[in-house]
Coordinates of C-alpha atoms in Angstrom, one line a residue:
X1 CA 158.1 69.6 1.9
X2 CA 155.3 71.5 3.6
X3 CA 152.7 70.0 1.4
X4 CA 153.8 66.5 2.1
X5 CA 153.7 67.3 6.0
X6 CA 150.0 68.7 5.4
X7 CA 148.5 65.6 3.6
X8 CA 146.6 63.4 6.0
X9 CA 148.5 60.3 7.1
X10 CA 145.8 58.5 9.0
X11 CA 145.7 57.8 12.8
X12 CA 149.2 57.8 14.4
X13 CA 150.2 55.8 17.2
X14 CA 152.7 56.4 19.9
X15 CA 154.2 54.4 22.9
X16 CA 156.7 54.6 25.7
X17 CA 155.2 57.9 26.9
X18 CA 156.2 58.9 30.5
X19 CA 153.4 59.4 33.0
X20 CA 152.6 63.1 33.2
X21 CA 153.6 64.4 36.9
X22 CA 150.3 66.7 36.8
X23 CA 146.7 65.5 37.2
X24 CA 144.8 68.5 35.8
X25 CA 145.5 70.3 32.4
X26 CA 144.0 73.8 32.2
X27 CA 143.6 73.9 28.6
X28 CA 140.5 74.4 26.6
X29 CA 140.0 71.4 24.2
X30 CA 136.2 71.8 23.7
X31 CA 136.8 73.1 20.1
X32 CA 136.9 70.7 17.5
X33 CA 136.9 70.5 13.6
X34 CA 133.9 69.3 11.6
X35 CA 134.1 66.5 9.0
X36 CA 133.1 69.0 6.1
X37 CA 135.8 71.5 7.2
X38 CA 138.4 68.7 7.2
X39 CA 137.4 67.6 3.7
X40 CA 137.5 71.3 2.4
X41 CA 141.1 71.6 3.9
X42 CA 142.3 68.4 2.4
X43 CA 140.8 69.3 -1.0
X44 CA 142.6 72.8 -0.8
X45 CA 146.0 71.0 -0.1
X46 CA 145.3 68.5 -3.0
X47 CA 144.7 71.3 -5.5
X48 CA 147.6 73.2 -4.2
X49 CA 149.8 70.1 -4.6
X50 CA 148.6 69.5 -8.3
X51 CA 149.4 73.2 -9.1
X52 CA 153.0 72.8 -7.7
X53 CA 153.9 69.5 -9.3
X54 CA 157.2 69.6 -11.2
X55 CA 159.5 66.9 -12.6
X56 CA 160.9 66.2 -9.0
X57 CA 160.7 62.5 -8.5
X58 CA 160.4 62.9 -4.6
X59 CA 157.3 65.0 -5.3
X60 CA 155.7 62.2 -7.4
X61 CA 156.6 59.7 -4.8
X62 CA 154.6 61.7 -2.1
X63 CA 151.7 62.1 -4.6
X64 CA 151.5 58.3 -5.3
X65 CA 152.0 57.5 -1.6
X66 CA 148.8 59.5 -0.9
X67 CA 147.0 58.4 -4.3
X68 CA 143.9 57.5 -2.6
X69 CA 143.2 61.2 -1.9
X70 CA 143.6 62.2 -5.6
X71 CA 140.7 60.1 -6.9
X72 CA 138.3 63.0 -7.6
X73 CA 141.4 64.8 -9.4
X74 CA 142.7 61.9 -11.2
X75 CA 142.2 63.2 -14.8
X76 CA 144.3 66.3 -13.9
X77 CA 146.9 64.3 -12.1
X78 CA 147.1 61.9 -15.1
X79 CA 147.6 64.8 -17.6
X80 CA 150.1 66.4 -15.4
X81 CA 152.0 63.1 -15.0
X82 CA 152.0 62.2 -18.8
X83 CA 153.5 65.7 -19.6
X84 CA 156.0 65.5 -17.0
X85 CA 157.3 61.9 -18.1
X86 CA 157.7 63.3 -21.6
X87 CA 160.3 65.8 -20.4
X88 CA 162.0 63.5 -18.0
X89 CA 164.8 61.1 -18.9
X90 CA 164.1 57.5 -19.2
X91 CA 165.7 56.8 -15.9
X92 CA 163.6 59.2 -14.0
X93 CA 160.6 58.1 -15.7
X94 CA 161.3 54.6 -14.7
X95 CA 161.7 55.7 -11.2
X96 CA 158.3 57.5 -11.2
X97 CA 156.6 54.4 -12.9
X98 CA 158.3 52.2 -10.0
X99 CA 156.4 54.3 -7.2
X100 CA 153.1 53.9 -9.0
X101 CA 153.7 50.1 -9.5
X102 CA 154.3 49.9 -5.8
X103 CA 151.0 51.4 -4.9
X104 CA 149.0 49.3 -7.3
X105 CA 150.8 46.1 -5.9
X106 CA 149.8 47.3 -2.4
X107 CA 146.1 48.0 -3.1
X108 CA 145.6 44.7 -5.0
X109 CA 147.7 42.6 -2.4
X110 CA 145.4 44.2 0.5
X111 CA 142.4 44.8 -1.3
X112 CA 140.2 44.2 1.6
X113 CA 141.9 46.5 4.0
X114 CA 140.1 49.5 5.4
X115 CA 142.5 51.9 3.7
X116 CA 142.5 50.1 0.3
X117 CA 140.8 51.8 -2.8
X118 CA 138.2 50.5 -5.4
X119 CA 139.3 47.9 -8.2
X120 CA 138.1 50.7 -10.7
X121 CA 140.3 53.2 -9.4
X122 CA 143.4 50.8 -9.3
X123 CA 142.6 49.8 -12.9
X124 CA 142.8 53.6 -13.8
X125 CA 146.3 53.6 -12.2
X126 CA 147.4 50.7 -13.9
X127 CA 146.4 52.3 -17.2
X128 CA 148.4 55.3 -16.4
X129 CA 151.3 53.1 -15.4
X130 CA 151.3 51.3 -18.9
X131 CA 151.3 54.6 -20.5
X132 CA 154.3 56.1 -18.6
X133 CA 156.5 53.0 -18.2
X134 CA 159.5 53.1 -20.5
X135 CA 159.4 50.3 -23.1
X136 CA 162.9 49.0 -22.6
X137 CA 164.8 46.2 -21.1
X138 CA 164.9 47.8 -17.7
X139 CA 161.1 47.4 -17.4
X140 CA 161.9 43.9 -16.4
X141 CA 164.3 44.8 -13.6
X142 CA 161.6 44.9 -10.9
X143 CA 160.7 41.2 -11.2
X144 CA 164.4 40.3 -10.1
X145 CA 164.4 42.3 -6.9
X146 CA 164.0 40.7 -3.5
X147 CA 160.5 41.7 -3.1
X148 CA 158.9 42.5 -6.5
X149 CA 156.0 44.7 -6.6
X150 CA 153.7 42.6 -8.9
X151 CA 150.7 44.3 -10.7
X152 CA 148.7 41.3 -10.0
X153 CA 149.7 39.6 -6.8
X154 CA 147.9 36.9 -4.9
X155 CA 145.7 38.8 -2.5
X156 CA 146.1 38.5 1.2
X157 CA 143.4 36.9 3.0
X158 CA 143.6 37.0 6.8
X159 CA 141.1 34.1 7.1
X160 CA 143.3 31.7 5.2
X161 CA 146.8 30.7 5.3
X162 CA 149.1 32.2 2.9
X163 CA 150.4 29.7 0.1
X164 CA 153.9 31.0 -0.2
X165 CA 154.9 28.1 -2.4
X166 CA 152.2 29.1 -4.9
X167 CA 153.3 32.7 -4.9
X168 CA 156.8 31.6 -5.3
X169 CA 156.0 29.4 -8.4
X170 CA 154.0 32.2 -9.7
X171 CA 157.1 34.6 -9.4
X172 CA 159.2 31.9 -11.2
X173 CA 156.9 31.6 -14.2
X174 CA 156.7 35.5 -14.5
X175 CA 160.5 35.7 -14.5
X176 CA 160.8 32.8 -17.0
X177 CA 158.5 34.7 -19.2
X178 CA 160.4 37.8 -18.9
X179 CA 163.5 36.1 -19.9
X180 CA 161.9 35.0 -23.1
X181 CA 160.8 38.2 -23.9
X182 CA 164.3 39.8 -23.3
X183 CA 166.1 37.3 -25.3
X184 CA 163.4 37.6 -28.3
X185 CA 163.3 41.3 -28.1
X186 CA 166.9 42.3 -27.3
X187 CA 169.0 39.3 -27.9
X188 CA 171.1 36.9 -25.6
X189 CA 173.9 39.3 -25.3
X190 CA 171.7 42.1 -24.0
X191 CA 170.1 39.5 -21.4
X192 CA 173.6 38.7 -20.2
X193 CA 174.5 42.4 -19.7
X194 CA 170.9 42.8 -18.0
X195 CA 171.8 40.3 -15.5
X196 CA 174.6 42.5 -14.0
X197 CA 172.0 44.8 -12.5
X198 CA 169.9 42.3 -10.7
X199 CA 169.5 41.5 -6.9
X200 CA 167.6 38.2 -6.7
X201 CA 169.2 35.7 -9.0
X202 CA 167.7 32.6 -7.3
X203 CA 165.7 31.5 -10.1
X204 CA 167.9 32.4 -13.0
X205 CA 170.2 29.6 -12.8
X206 CA 167.4 27.1 -13.7
X207 CA 166.0 29.6 -16.3
X208 CA 169.2 30.3 -17.8
X209 CA 170.4 26.6 -17.9
X210 CA 167.3 25.8 -19.9
X211 CA 166.8 28.8 -22.2
X212 CA 170.4 29.8 -22.9
X213 CA 172.4 26.6 -22.4
X214 CA 169.8 24.2 -23.3
X215 CA 171.2 22.0 -20.3
X216 CA 174.5 21.5 -22.1
X217 CA 177.8 23.0 -21.1
X218 CA 179.0 25.9 -23.1
X219 CA 182.4 27.3 -22.0
X220 CA 182.1 30.6 -24.0
X221 CA 178.7 31.3 -22.7
X222 CA 179.9 30.6 -19.1
X223 CA 182.5 33.1 -19.6
X224 CA 180.2 35.9 -20.7
X225 CA 178.0 35.2 -17.7
X226 CA 181.0 35.2 -15.4
X227 CA 181.9 38.8 -16.5
X228 CA 178.5 40.1 -15.6
X229 CA 177.1 38.1 -12.7
X230 CA 179.4 35.7 -10.7
X231 CA 176.5 34.3 -8.6
X232 CA 174.5 33.2 -11.7
X233 CA 177.7 31.7 -13.3
X234 CA 178.4 29.7 -10.1
X235 CA 174.8 28.5 -9.9
X236 CA 174.6 27.5 -13.5
X237 CA 177.8 25.5 -13.2
X238 CA 176.4 23.5 -10.3
X239 CA 173.1 22.9 -12.0
X240 CA 174.7 21.8 -15.4
X241 CA 176.9 19.4 -13.5
X242 CA 173.9 18.1 -11.5
X243 CA 172.1 17.6 -15.0
X244 CA 175.1 16.1 -17.0
X245 CA 177.1 14.5 -14.5
X246 CA 180.7 15.4 -13.3
X247 CA 182.2 12.9 -15.9
X248 CA 181.0 15.2 -18.7
X249 CA 182.4 18.4 -17.1
X250 CA 185.9 16.6 -16.5
X251 CA 186.0 15.5 -20.2
X252 CA 185.4 19.1 -21.2
X253 CA 187.9 20.6 -18.9
X254 CA 190.7 18.1 -19.7
X255 CA 190.2 18.2 -23.3
X256 CA 193.5 19.2 -25.0
X257 CA 191.7 21.8 -27.0
X258 CA 190.4 23.8 -24.1
X259 CA 191.6 27.2 -24.0
X260 CA 190.9 27.8 -20.4
X261 CA 193.9 28.6 -18.0
X262 CA 194.5 26.3 -14.9
X263 CA 193.1 28.9 -12.6
X264 CA 189.8 29.1 -14.8
X265 CA 189.5 25.2 -14.7
X266 CA 189.9 25.2 -10.9
X267 CA 187.4 27.9 -10.5
X268 CA 184.8 26.0 -12.5
X269 CA 185.4 23.0 -10.3
X270 CA 184.8 25.2 -7.2
X271 CA 181.1 25.3 -8.2
X272 CA 180.4 21.7 -8.6
X273 CA 178.7 19.6 -5.8
X274 CA 181.1 18.5 -3.1
X275 CA 182.1 14.8 -3.8
X276 CA 185.0 12.4 -2.9
X277 CA 184.9 11.5 -6.6
X278 CA 186.1 15.0 -7.6
X279 CA 188.8 15.0 -5.1
X280 CA 190.2 11.8 -6.4
X281 CA 190.0 13.2 -10.1
X282 CA 191.7 16.6 -9.0
X283 CA 194.9 14.6 -7.8
X284 CA 195.0 12.5 -11.0
X285 CA 193.7 14.6 -13.8
X286 CA 194.5 18.2 -13.2
X287 CA 197.6 20.2 -12.7
X288 CA 198.9 21.4 -9.2
X289 CA 197.9 25.0 -10.1
X290 CA 194.3 23.9 -10.9
X291 CA 194.1 21.7 -7.7
X292 CA 195.5 24.4 -5.4
X293 CA 193.1 26.9 -6.9
X294 CA 190.1 24.7 -6.1
X295 CA 191.1 24.1 -2.4
X296 CA 191.9 27.7 -1.9
X297 CA 188.5 28.9 -3.2
X298 CA 185.9 26.1 -2.9
X299 CA 183.1 27.4 -0.8
X300 CA 182.4 25.9 2.5
X301 CA 179.4 23.4 2.6
X302 CA 177.6 21.8 5.5
X303 CA 178.7 18.3 5.9
X304 CA 177.0 15.9 3.4
X305 CA 180.1 14.2 1.9
X306 CA 179.7 10.4 2.6
X307 CA 181.9 8.7 5.1
X308 CA 183.7 10.0 8.0
X309 CA 187.0 9.5 6.1
X310 CA 185.8 11.8 3.4
X311 CA 184.8 14.5 5.9
X312 CA 188.3 14.2 7.6
X313 CA 189.9 14.4 4.1
X314 CA 187.8 17.7 3.4
X315 CA 188.5 19.3 6.6
X316 CA 192.2 18.3 6.3
X317 CA 192.6 19.9 3.0
X318 CA 190.9 23.3 4.2
X319 CA 193.4 23.3 7.0
X320 CA 196.3 22.5 4.8
X321 CA 195.3 25.6 2.8
X322 CA 195.1 27.9 5.6
X323 CA 191.3 27.8 5.7
X324 CA 190.2 27.3 9.4
X325 CA 187.2 29.7 9.1
X326 CA 185.7 27.6 6.2
X327 CA 186.4 24.5 8.4
X328 CA 184.3 26.0 11.3
X329 CA 181.4 26.9 9.0
X330 CA 181.5 23.4 7.6
X331 CA 181.2 21.4 10.8
X332 CA 179.5 23.8 13.0
X333 CA 176.1 22.3 14.4
X334 CA 176.9 18.9 12.7
X335 CA 177.5 15.5 14.4
X336 CA 181.2 15.7 13.5
X337 CA 183.3 14.6 16.4
X338 CA 186.9 13.9 15.1
X339 CA 188.7 15.4 18.2
X340 CA 192.1 15.9 16.7
X341 CA 190.7 17.7 13.7
X342 CA 188.6 19.9 15.9
X343 CA 191.6 20.8 18.1
X344 CA 193.7 21.5 14.9
X345 CA 191.0 24.0 13.7
X346 CA 191.0 25.8 17.1
X347 CA 194.8 26.0 17.0
X348 CA 194.9 27.3 13.5
X349 CA 192.2 29.9 14.1
X350 CA 194.6 31.3 16.9
X351 CA 197.6 31.2 14.5
X352 CA 195.8 33.0 11.5
X353 CA 193.6 35.6 13.4
X354 CA 194.9 38.3 10.9
X355 CA 194.4 36.1 8.0
X356 CA 191.7 36.4 5.4
X357 CA 190.7 33.6 3.0
X358 CA 190.3 34.1 -0.7
X359 CA 186.5 33.7 -0.2
X360 CA 186.5 36.6 2.2
X361 CA 186.1 34.6 5.4
X362 CA 188.2 36.0 8.5
X363 CA 188.2 35.6 12.1
X364 CA 185.5 38.2 12.4
X365 CA 183.2 35.9 10.3
X366 CA 183.2 33.3 13.1
X367 CA 180.3 33.6 15.6
X368 CA 180.7 33.1 19.4
X369 CA 178.3 30.1 19.0
X370 CA 180.4 28.6 16.3
X371 CA 183.3 28.5 18.8
X372 CA 181.3 27.3 21.6
X373 CA 180.0 24.5 19.4
X374 CA 183.3 23.3 18.8
X375 CA 184.2 22.9 22.4
X376 CA 180.9 21.2 23.0
X377 CA 181.9 18.7 20.4
X378 CA 185.1 18.0 22.4
X379 CA 183.3 17.7 25.7
X380 CA 181.3 14.8 24.2
X381 CA 184.4 12.7 24.0
X382 CA 185.1 11.0 27.4
X383 CA 188.8 10.2 26.5
X384 CA 189.8 13.6 25.7
X385 CA 193.1 15.0 27.3
X386 CA 191.8 17.9 29.8
X387 CA 195.1 19.7 29.9
X388 CA 195.1 20.3 26.1
X389 CA 191.5 21.3 26.0
X390 CA 192.2 23.6 28.9
X391 CA 194.7 25.5 27.4
X392 CA 192.6 26.1 24.3
X393 CA 189.8 27.3 26.7
X394 CA 192.2 29.8 28.1
X395 CA 193.0 31.1 24.7
X396 CA 189.3 31.4 23.9
X397 CA 188.4 32.6 27.4
X398 CA 186.4 35.6 26.2
X399 CA 183.7 33.4 24.5
X400 CA 183.0 31.9 28.0
X401 CA 182.6 35.1 29.6
X402 CA 178.8 35.4 29.3
X403 CA 177.9 31.9 27.7
X404 CA 178.9 28.4 27.9
X405 CA 181.3 26.8 30.6
X406 CA 185.2 25.8 30.1
X407 CA 184.5 22.4 31.4
X408 CA 188.0 21.0 30.9
X409 CA 189.6 23.9 32.5
X410 CA 187.4 23.8 35.5
X411 CA 187.9 20.0 35.7
X412 CA 191.7 20.6 35.5
X413 CA 191.6 23.3 38.2
X414 CA 189.7 20.9 40.5
X415 CA 192.5 18.2 40.3
X416 CA 195.5 20.7 40.3
X417 CA 195.3 23.1 43.3
X418 CA 198.7 24.5 42.4
X419 CA 197.4 25.7 39.0
X420 CA 194.8 27.6 40.9
X421 CA 197.3 29.4 43.1
X422 CA 199.5 30.1 40.0
X423 CA 196.6 32.1 38.3
X424 CA 196.3 34.0 41.7
X425 CA 200.0 34.7 41.5
X426 CA 199.4 36.3 38.1
X427 CA 196.8 38.8 38.8
X428 CA 197.0 39.6 42.6
X429 CA 199.8 41.3 44.5
X430 CA 202.1 39.2 46.4
X431 CA 202.3 39.4 50.4
X432 CA 205.6 41.3 50.1
X433 CA 205.8 43.5 47.0
X434 CA 209.3 43.3 45.3
X435 CA 211.0 46.4 43.7
X436 CA 212.3 44.0 40.8
X437 CA 208.6 43.3 39.8
X438 CA 208.2 44.9 36.2
X439 CA 204.5 45.5 35.0
X440 CA 204.5 45.7 31.4
X441 CA 202.0 44.9 28.6
X442 CA 202.6 41.3 28.6
X443 CA 202.3 41.1 32.4
X444 CA 198.9 43.0 32.1
X445 CA 197.7 40.7 29.4
X446 CA 198.5 37.6 31.5
X447 CA 197.0 39.2 34.5
X448 CA 193.7 39.7 32.7
X449 CA 193.7 36.1 31.5
X450 CA 194.2 34.6 35.0
X451 CA 191.6 37.1 36.4
X452 CA 189.0 35.9 34.0
X453 CA 189.9 32.3 34.7
X454 CA 189.5 32.9 38.4
X455 CA 186.1 34.4 38.0
X456 CA 184.9 31.4 35.8
X457 CA 186.1 28.9 38.5
X458 CA 183.0 28.5 40.7
X459 CA 183.2 24.7 41.5
X460 CA 184.3 24.0 45.0
X461 CA 186.6 20.9 44.9
X462 CA 185.1 18.0 46.7
X463 CA 182.0 19.9 47.5
X464 CA 179.8 20.4 44.6
X465 CA 176.9 18.8 42.8
X466 CA 179.0 16.1 41.3
X467 CA 181.1 15.0 44.2
X468 CA 180.9 15.4 48.1
X469 CA 184.0 14.4 49.6
X470 CA 185.6 15.8 52.8
X471 CA 189.1 14.1 52.0
X472 CA 189.1 15.4 48.5
X473 CA 188.3 18.9 49.7
X474 CA 190.9 18.9 52.7
X475 CA 193.5 17.5 50.3
X476 CA 193.0 20.3 47.7
X477 CA 192.9 23.2 50.2
X478 CA 196.1 21.9 52.0
X479 CA 198.0 21.6 49.0
X480 CA 196.9 24.9 47.8
X481 CA 197.7 26.7 51.1
X482 CA 201.3 25.2 51.0
X483 CA 201.9 26.3 47.4
X484 CA 200.5 29.8 48.2
X485 CA 202.8 30.2 50.9
X486 CA 205.7 29.0 48.9
X487 CA 204.7 31.6 46.1
X488 CA 204.3 34.3 48.8
X489 CA 200.5 35.1 47.9
X490 CA 198.7 33.6 51.0
X491 CA 196.8 36.8 51.6
X492 CA 195.6 36.8 48.1
X493 CA 194.9 33.2 48.1
X494 CA 192.7 33.4 51.1
X495 CA 190.6 36.0 49.5
X496 CA 190.2 34.1 46.3
X497 CA 189.5 31.0 48.3
X498 CA 186.7 32.9 50.3
X499 CA 185.1 33.8 47.1
X500 CA 185.4 30.2 45.9
X501 CA 183.8 28.6 48.9
X502 CA 180.8 30.9 48.5
X503 CA 179.8 28.7 45.6
X504 CA 179.2 25.7 47.9
X505 CA 175.9 23.8 47.8
X506 CA 173.6 23.9 50.7
X507 CA 174.2 21.3 53.4
X508 CA 172.0 18.2 54.3
X509 CA 169.9 20.3 56.6
X510 CA 169.1 22.8 53.7
X511 CA 171.3 25.6 55.2
X512 CA 174.1 27.3 53.3
X513 CA 177.0 26.6 53.2
X514 CA 177.6 23.0 53.2
X515 CA 178.8 21.1 56.3
X516 CA 182.2 20.4 54.8
X517 CA 182.7 24.2 54.2
X518 CA 181.4 25.0 57.7
X519 CA 184.0 22.8 59.2
X520 CA 186.7 24.6 57.2
X521 CA 185.4 28.1 58.2
X522 CA 185.5 27.0 62.0
X523 CA 189.0 26.5 61.8
X524 CA 190.1 29.1 59.1
X525 CA 188.4 32.7 59.8
X526 CA 190.9 35.2 58.5
X527 CA 189.3 38.4 57.8
X528 CA 190.3 38.3 53.9
X529 CA 188.6 34.9 53.6
X530 CA 185.6 35.7 55.4
X531 CA 185.1 39.2 53.8
X532 CA 185.5 37.9 50.4
X533 CA 183.1 35.3 51.2
X534 CA 180.5 37.7 52.4
X535 CA 180.9 40.0 49.3
X536 CA 180.7 37.2 46.7
X537 CA 177.5 36.0 48.4
X538 CA 176.1 39.4 48.0
X539 CA 177.1 39.6 44.3
X540 CA 175.5 36.3 43.6
X541 CA 172.1 38.0 43.9
X542 CA 172.7 39.8 40.5
X543 CA 169.9 42.0 39.0
X544 CA 166.9 42.3 41.2
X545 CA 163.5 44.2 41.4
X546 CA 163.2 47.0 43.9
X547 CA 160.5 46.1 46.4
X548 CA 160.8 48.9 48.8
X549 CA 163.0 46.9 51.2
X550 CA 160.3 44.0 51.3
X551 CA 162.6 41.5 49.4
X552 CA 165.7 42.5 51.3
X553 CA 163.8 42.1 54.8
X554 CA 162.8 38.5 53.8
X555 CA 166.5 37.5 52.8
X556 CA 167.7 39.1 56.1
X557 CA 165.3 37.0 58.2
X558 CA 166.3 34.0 56.2
X559 CA 170.0 34.4 57.2
X560 CA 169.0 35.2 60.9
X561 CA 166.9 32.0 61.3
X562 CA 169.8 29.8 59.7
X563 CA 172.3 31.6 61.9
X564 CA 170.4 30.6 65.0
X565 CA 170.1 27.0 63.8
X566 CA 173.9 26.5 63.5
X567 CA 174.8 28.8 66.4
X568 CA 175.8 25.9 68.6
X569 CA 177.6 23.4 66.2
X570 CA 179.0 26.1 63.8
X571 CA 179.5 29.4 65.9
X572 CA 181.8 31.0 63.4
X573 CA 179.7 30.2 60.4
X574 CA 176.7 31.4 62.4
X575 CA 178.5 34.8 62.9
X576 CA 179.0 35.0 59.0
X577 CA 175.4 34.4 58.3
X578 CA 174.4 37.0 60.9
X579 CA 176.5 39.5 59.2
X580 CA 174.9 38.7 56.0
X581 CA 171.7 39.3 57.7
X582 CA 172.8 42.6 59.1
X583 CA 173.7 43.8 55.6
X584 CA 170.4 42.9 53.9
X585 CA 168.6 44.5 57.1
X586 CA 170.5 47.8 56.3
X587 CA 169.5 47.5 52.7
X588 CA 165.9 47.1 53.7
X589 CA 166.0 50.0 55.7
X590 CA 167.5 52.1 53.0
X591 CA 165.1 50.9 50.3
X592 CA 162.2 51.8 52.6
X593 CA 163.6 55.4 53.1
X594 CA 164.1 55.6 49.3
X595 CA 160.4 54.5 48.6
X596 CA 159.2 56.9 51.4
X597 CA 157.4 54.1 53.1
X598 CA 156.5 54.5 56.9
X599 CA 159.6 53.6 58.7
X600 CA 160.7 53.8 62.2
X601 CA 164.0 53.1 63.2

């Protein structure tokens, strides 16, 4: 570990360094090290590392990572490496060889980089690699990793656009040749066993279909591959069906001589291309066991199944077999718009929150964006029942907390003031607290939901960007007041109303709030309503940058100017604006003091 730390690592970079609180450092930094001294020290470290090399694979990893430093000592390094690999197990020798392969790939991939080494030296490394790499089937394993370190990669050229498709094709041919070699040297069974160790199997479906199956269905071979690598098995079925046609597969599976169980037949059908033709055949040619297995396990697919009727049938079947999570994945970000089906999906998701599909999908597999996308599909329909969707929006309220807008719920509250008051009664204390009030877990849960609903409702009825109507506003306020008095929550209602009215648009004169709200404030100026109005207006500012009181002073002056303009026509509104100005003036003074700016009170 000490030698690893001592080896040069190039120029280090750092960031996010705090500004020092001193301006002068009384440190003598005049002394420096000469280039020759640096080289001598490095040479001594290299010699020491060579003398202490053992069969520890981590040591060899460190050496190969710094292989450019060992060029003048390569013969000694090579000798030690060969002797070491003779004593190591095949597995550990393969590990050491993989470290060396990684460096060869790196130097040839970026051969023009400043830190790269000469091709002559790289060739010596490749010769060493060829001598130490075990000649077993595992030497092909690296080709089937996600990012294989090829000995001869396509060099990177910063002046040209990388041809990733050419690299992809080159890798495919290398993999295809490797499969040929494995089958010729070790046999088909050995290759199938080898498949169980692989990471990237993306090319193996095509290669296996051509070289082992000869593009023809072979159920016995499929069973062997399934045992070792299910992903290759599934991909081969898809490819063979695409090449031979669904009819050929159905004929094989329905053959009376087939020794497959009904579940195995269903499993094979799960990996065929989704089609309405298959669904019809399922109902007529296969048992209930095979059909049920298919619908319980078929992987979700993006919509590409023909007509809308076929899509509805597919989604309906997923829901029939309690697979709403797959249904969500299927229709997300598509143009699917069947309102009844989308509502059914959202309802079933709620009922099956603890359920897990056979495919492994569960409620936790569904992203917030997927849920919001379903609601967006509902909003596109002009004839939707707002009350039904509003209830669903309440159930999914946490998804709207930071993103999206529960449009139907807001629309419903704009036309149903009693519901607004009812939510207030669920989460705010009544005017007179009764001893009979029992606060349990259910009560708390309802209170939390009601509180979130009220926080999301920021559209003033009759006074918003969509509609300006004093009659609508007055009617809504009047009905809400009456119902609040009846439920005994008038004080809490006024506080919530003040918070709501704060989201009014500006008036025709460009002054906040709108004239409709100003008229109301002139006749209704209870302390709870006005205080909540002012607090909410302050909260609307959100996150801001500290400017030493400059921004706050500007805001305060704006409120003072507006207050003067409406002082005659709306005196009570003017007083509210003046209070807001006073609040920001005090904040400006506080910020100035915090920043130690010149300030005189």
